[in-house]
Backbone as XML, in Angstrom:
<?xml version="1.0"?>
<chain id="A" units="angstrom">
  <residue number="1" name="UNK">
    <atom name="N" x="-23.062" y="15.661" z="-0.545"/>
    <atom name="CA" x="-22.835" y="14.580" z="0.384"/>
    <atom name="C" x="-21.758" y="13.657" z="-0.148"/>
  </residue>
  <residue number="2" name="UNK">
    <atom name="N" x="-20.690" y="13.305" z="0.893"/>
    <atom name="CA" x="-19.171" y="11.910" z="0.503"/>
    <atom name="C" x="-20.524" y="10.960" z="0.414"/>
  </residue>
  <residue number="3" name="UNK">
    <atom name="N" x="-19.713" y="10.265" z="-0.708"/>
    <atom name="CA" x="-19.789" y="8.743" z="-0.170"/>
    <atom name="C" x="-19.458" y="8.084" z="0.710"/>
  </residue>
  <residue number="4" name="UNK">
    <atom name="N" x="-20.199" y="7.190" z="1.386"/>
    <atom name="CA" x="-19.905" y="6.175" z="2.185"/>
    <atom name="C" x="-18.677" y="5.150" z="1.798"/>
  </residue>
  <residue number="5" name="UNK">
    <atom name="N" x="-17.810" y="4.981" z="2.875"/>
    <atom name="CA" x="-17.276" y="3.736" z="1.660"/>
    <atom name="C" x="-17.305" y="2.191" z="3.764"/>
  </residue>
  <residue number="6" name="UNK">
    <atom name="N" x="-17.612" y="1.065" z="2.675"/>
    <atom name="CA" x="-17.159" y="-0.402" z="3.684"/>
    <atom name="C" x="-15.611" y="0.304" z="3.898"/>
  </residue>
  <residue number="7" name="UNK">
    <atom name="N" x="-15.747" y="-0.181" z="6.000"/>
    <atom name="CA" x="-14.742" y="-0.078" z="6.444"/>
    <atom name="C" x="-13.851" y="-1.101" z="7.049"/>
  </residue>
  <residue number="8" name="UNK">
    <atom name="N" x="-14.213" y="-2.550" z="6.350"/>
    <atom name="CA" x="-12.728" y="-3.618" z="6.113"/>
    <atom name="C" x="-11.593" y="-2.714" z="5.885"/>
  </residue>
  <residue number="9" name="UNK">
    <atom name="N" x="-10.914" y="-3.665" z="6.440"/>
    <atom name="CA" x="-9.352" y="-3.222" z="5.835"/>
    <atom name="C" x="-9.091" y="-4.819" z="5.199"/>
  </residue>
  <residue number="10" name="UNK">
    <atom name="N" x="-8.171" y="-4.435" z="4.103"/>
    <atom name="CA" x="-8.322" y="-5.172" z="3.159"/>
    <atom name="C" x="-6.736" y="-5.873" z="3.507"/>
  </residue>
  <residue number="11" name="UNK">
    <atom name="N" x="-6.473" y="-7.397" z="3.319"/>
    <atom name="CA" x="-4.961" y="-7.843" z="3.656"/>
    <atom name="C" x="-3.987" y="-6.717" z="3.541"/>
  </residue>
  <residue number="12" name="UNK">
    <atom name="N" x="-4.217" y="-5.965" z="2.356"/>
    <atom name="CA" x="-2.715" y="-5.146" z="1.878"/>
    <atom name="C" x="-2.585" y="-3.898" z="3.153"/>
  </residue>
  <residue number="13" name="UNK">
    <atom name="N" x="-4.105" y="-3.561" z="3.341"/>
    <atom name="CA" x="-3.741" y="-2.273" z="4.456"/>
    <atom name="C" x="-5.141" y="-1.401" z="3.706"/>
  </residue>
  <residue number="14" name="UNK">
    <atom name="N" x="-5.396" y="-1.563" z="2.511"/>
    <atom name="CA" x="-6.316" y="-0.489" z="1.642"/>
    <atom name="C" x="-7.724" y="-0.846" z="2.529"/>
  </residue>
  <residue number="15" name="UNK">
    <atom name="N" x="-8.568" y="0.760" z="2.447"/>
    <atom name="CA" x="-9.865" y="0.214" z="2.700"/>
    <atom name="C" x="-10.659" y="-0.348" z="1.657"/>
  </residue>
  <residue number="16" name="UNK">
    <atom name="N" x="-11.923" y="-1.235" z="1.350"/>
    <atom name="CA" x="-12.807" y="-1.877" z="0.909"/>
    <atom name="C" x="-13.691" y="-0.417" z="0.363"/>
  </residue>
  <residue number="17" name="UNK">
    <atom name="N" x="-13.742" y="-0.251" z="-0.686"/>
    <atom name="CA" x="-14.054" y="1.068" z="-1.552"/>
    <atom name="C" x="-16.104" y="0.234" z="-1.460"/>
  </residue>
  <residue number="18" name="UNK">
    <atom name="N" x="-16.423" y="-0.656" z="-1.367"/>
    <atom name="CA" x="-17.639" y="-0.835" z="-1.673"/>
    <atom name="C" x="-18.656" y="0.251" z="-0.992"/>
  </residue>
  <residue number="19" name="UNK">
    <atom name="N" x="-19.549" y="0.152" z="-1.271"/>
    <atom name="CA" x="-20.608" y="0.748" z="-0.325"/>
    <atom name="C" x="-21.499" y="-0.151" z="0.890"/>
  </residue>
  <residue number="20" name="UNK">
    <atom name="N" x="-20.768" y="0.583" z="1.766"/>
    <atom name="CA" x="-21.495" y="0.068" z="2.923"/>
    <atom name="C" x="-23.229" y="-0.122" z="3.145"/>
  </residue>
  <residue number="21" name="UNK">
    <atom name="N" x="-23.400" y="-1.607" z="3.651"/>
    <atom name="CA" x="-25.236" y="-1.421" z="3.682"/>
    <atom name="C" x="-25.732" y="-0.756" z="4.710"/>
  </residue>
  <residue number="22" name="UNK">
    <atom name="N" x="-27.332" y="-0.446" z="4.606"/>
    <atom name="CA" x="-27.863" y="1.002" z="4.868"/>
    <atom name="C" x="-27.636" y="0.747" z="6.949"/>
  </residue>
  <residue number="23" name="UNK">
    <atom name="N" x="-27.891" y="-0.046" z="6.981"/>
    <atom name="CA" x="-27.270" y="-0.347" z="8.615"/>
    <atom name="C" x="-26.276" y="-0.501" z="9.316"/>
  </residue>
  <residue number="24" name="UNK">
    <atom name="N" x="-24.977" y="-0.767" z="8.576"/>
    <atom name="CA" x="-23.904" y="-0.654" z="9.366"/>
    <atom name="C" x="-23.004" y="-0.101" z="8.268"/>
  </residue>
  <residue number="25" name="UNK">
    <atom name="N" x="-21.665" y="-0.473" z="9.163"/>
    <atom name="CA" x="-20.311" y="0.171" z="8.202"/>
    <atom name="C" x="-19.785" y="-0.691" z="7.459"/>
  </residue>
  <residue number="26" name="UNK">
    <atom name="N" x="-20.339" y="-1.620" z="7.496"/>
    <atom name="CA" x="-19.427" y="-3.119" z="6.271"/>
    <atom name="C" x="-20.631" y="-3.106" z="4.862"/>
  </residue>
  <residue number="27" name="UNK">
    <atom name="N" x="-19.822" y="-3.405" z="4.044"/>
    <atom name="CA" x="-20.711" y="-3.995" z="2.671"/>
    <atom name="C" x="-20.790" y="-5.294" z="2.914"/>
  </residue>
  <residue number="28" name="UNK">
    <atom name="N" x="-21.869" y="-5.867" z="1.650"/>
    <atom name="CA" x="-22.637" y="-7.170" z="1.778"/>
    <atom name="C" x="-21.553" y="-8.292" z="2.322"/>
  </residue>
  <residue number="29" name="UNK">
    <atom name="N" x="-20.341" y="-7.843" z="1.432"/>
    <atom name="CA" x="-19.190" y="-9.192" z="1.326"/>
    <atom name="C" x="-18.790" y="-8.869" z="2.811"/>
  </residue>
  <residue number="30" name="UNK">
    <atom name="N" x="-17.956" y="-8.465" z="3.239"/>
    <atom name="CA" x="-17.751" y="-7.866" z="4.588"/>
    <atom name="C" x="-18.725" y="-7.924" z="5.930"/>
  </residue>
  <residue number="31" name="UNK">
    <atom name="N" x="-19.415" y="-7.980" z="5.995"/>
    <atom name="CA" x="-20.897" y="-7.612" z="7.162"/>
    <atom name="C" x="-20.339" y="-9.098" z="7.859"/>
  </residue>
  <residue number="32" name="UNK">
    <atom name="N" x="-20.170" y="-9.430" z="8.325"/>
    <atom name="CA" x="-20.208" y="-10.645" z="9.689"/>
    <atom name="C" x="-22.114" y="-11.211" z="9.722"/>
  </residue>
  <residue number="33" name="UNK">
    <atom name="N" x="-22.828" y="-10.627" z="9.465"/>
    <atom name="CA" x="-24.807" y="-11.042" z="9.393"/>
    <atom name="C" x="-24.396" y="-11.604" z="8.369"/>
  </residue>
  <residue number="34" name="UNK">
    <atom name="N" x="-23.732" y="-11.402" z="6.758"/>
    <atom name="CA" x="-24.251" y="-11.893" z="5.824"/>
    <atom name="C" x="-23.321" y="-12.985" z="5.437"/>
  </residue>
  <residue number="35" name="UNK">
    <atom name="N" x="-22.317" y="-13.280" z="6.348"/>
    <atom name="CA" x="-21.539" y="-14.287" z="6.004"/>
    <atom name="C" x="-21.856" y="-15.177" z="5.130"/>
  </residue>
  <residue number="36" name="UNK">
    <atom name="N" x="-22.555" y="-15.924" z="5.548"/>
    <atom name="CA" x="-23.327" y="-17.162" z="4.825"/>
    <atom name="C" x="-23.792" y="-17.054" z="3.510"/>
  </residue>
  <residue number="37" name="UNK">
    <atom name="N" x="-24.074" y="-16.026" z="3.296"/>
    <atom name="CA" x="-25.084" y="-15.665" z="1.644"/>
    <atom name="C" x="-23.688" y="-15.051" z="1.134"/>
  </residue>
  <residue number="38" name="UNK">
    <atom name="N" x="-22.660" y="-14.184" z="1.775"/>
    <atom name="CA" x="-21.950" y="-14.047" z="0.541"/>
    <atom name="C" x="-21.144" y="-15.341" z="0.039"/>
  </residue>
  <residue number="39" name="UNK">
    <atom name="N" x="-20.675" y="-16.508" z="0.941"/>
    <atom name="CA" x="-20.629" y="-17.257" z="0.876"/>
    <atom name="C" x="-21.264" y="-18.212" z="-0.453"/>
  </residue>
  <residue number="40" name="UNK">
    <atom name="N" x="-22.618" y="-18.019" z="-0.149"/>
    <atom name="CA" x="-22.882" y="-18.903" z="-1.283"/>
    <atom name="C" x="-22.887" y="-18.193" z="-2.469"/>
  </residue>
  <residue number="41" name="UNK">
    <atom name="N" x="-23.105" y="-16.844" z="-2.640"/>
    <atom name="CA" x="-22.803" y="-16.099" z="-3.709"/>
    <atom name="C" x="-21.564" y="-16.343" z="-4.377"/>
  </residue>
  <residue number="42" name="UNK">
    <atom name="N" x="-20.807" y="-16.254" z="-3.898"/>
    <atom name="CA" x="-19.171" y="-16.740" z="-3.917"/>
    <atom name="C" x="-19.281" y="-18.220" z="-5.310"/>
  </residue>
  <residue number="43" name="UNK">
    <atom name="N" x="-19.473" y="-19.295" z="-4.463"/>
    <atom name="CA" x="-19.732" y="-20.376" z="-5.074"/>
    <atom name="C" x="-20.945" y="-20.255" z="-6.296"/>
  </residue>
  <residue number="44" name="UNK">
    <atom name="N" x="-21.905" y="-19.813" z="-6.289"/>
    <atom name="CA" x="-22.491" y="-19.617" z="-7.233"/>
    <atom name="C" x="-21.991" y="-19.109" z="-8.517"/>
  </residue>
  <residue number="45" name="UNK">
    <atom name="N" x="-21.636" y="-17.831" z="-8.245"/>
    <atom name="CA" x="-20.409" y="-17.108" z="-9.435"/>
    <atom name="C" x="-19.640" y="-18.274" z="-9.596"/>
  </residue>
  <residue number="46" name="UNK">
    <atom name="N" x="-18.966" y="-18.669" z="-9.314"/>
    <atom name="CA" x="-17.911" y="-19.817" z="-9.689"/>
    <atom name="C" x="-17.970" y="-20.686" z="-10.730"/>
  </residue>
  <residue number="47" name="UNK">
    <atom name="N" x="-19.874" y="-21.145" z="-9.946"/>
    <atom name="CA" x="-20.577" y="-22.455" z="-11.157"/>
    <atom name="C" x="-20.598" y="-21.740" z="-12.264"/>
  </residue>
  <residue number="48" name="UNK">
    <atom name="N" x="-21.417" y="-20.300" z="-12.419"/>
    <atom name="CA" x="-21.619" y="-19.517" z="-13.568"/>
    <atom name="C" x="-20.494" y="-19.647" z="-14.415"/>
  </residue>
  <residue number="49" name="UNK">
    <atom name="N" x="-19.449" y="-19.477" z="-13.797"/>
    <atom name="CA" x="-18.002" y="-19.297" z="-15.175"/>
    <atom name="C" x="-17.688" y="-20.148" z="-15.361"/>
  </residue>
  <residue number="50" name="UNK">
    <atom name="N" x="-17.665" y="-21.434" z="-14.704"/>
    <atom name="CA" x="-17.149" y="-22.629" z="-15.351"/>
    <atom name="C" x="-18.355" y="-23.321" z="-16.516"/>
  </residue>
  <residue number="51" name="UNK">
    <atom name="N" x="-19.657" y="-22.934" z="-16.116"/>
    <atom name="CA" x="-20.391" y="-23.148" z="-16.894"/>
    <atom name="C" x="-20.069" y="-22.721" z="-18.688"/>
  </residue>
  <residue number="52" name="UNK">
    <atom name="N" x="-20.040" y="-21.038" z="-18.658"/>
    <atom name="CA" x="-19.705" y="-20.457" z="-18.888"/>
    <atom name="C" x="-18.752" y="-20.681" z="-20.427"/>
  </residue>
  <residue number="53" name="UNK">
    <atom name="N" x="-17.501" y="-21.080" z="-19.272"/>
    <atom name="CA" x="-16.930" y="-21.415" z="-19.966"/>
    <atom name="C" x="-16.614" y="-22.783" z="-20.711"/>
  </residue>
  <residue number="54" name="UNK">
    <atom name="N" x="-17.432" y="-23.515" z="-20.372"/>
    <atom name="CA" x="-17.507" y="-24.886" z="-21.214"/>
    <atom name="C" x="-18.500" y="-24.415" z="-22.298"/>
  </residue>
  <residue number="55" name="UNK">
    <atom name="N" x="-19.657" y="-24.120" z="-21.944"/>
    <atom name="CA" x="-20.804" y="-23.953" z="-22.984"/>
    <atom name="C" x="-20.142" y="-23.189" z="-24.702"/>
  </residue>
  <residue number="56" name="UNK">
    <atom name="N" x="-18.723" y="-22.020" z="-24.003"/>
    <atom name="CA" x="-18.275" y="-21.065" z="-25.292"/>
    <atom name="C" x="-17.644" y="-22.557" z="-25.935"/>
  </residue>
  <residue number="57" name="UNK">
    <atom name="N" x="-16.573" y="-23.546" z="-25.246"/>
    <atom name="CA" x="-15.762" y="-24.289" z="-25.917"/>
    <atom name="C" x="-16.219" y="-25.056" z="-26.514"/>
  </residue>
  <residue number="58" name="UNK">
    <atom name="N" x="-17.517" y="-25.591" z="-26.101"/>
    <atom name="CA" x="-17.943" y="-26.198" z="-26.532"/>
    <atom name="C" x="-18.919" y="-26.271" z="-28.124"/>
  </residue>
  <residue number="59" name="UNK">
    <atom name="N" x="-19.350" y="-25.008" z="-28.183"/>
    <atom name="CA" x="-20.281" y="-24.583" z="-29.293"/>
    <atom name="C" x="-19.229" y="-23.356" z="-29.976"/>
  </residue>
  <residue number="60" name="UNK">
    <atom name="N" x="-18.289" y="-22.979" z="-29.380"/>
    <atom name="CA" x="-16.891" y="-22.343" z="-30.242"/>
    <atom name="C" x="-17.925" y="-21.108" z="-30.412"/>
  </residue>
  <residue number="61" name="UNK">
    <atom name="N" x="-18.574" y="-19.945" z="-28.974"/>
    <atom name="CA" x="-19.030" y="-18.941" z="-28.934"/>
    <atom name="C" x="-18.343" y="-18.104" z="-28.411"/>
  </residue>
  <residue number="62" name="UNK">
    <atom name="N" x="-17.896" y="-16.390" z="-28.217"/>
    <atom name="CA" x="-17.400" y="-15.897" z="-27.973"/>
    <atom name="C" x="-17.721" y="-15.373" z="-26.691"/>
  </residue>
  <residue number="63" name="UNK">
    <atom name="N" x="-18.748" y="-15.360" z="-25.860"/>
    <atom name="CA" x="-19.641" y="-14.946" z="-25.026"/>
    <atom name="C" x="-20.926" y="-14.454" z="-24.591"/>
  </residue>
  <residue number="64" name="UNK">
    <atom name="N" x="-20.649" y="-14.587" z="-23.688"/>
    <atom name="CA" x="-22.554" y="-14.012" z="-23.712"/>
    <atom name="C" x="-22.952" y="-12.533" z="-23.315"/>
  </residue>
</chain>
């Protein structure tokens, strides 16, 4: 059996290689239903690295 792949088209022209969820043809980021949650996913990741990255400068750690 192919893989499935999300069928965005991506600004450049490429398709969206993710895997599509089990109900339609878009992945999580993509889907028009999940707008909102990838959304906040989005912003969440964000806090994580800035966190992130203060906590290494701060205590002079290499990562986690």
């Amino acid at each position: 059996m192919v893989g499935r792949s999300c069928t965005h088209v991506l600004p450049d022209g490429r398709i969206c290689r993710a895997t599509p969820l089990r109900n339609g043809p878009f992945c999580f980021w993509h889907d028009p239903d999940s707008e909102e949650e990838a959304a906040e996913a989005r912003r969440l990741g964000g806090l994580r690295r800035r966190r992130e990255k203060a906590l290494s400068g701060a205590f002079d750690f290499a990562g986690f």
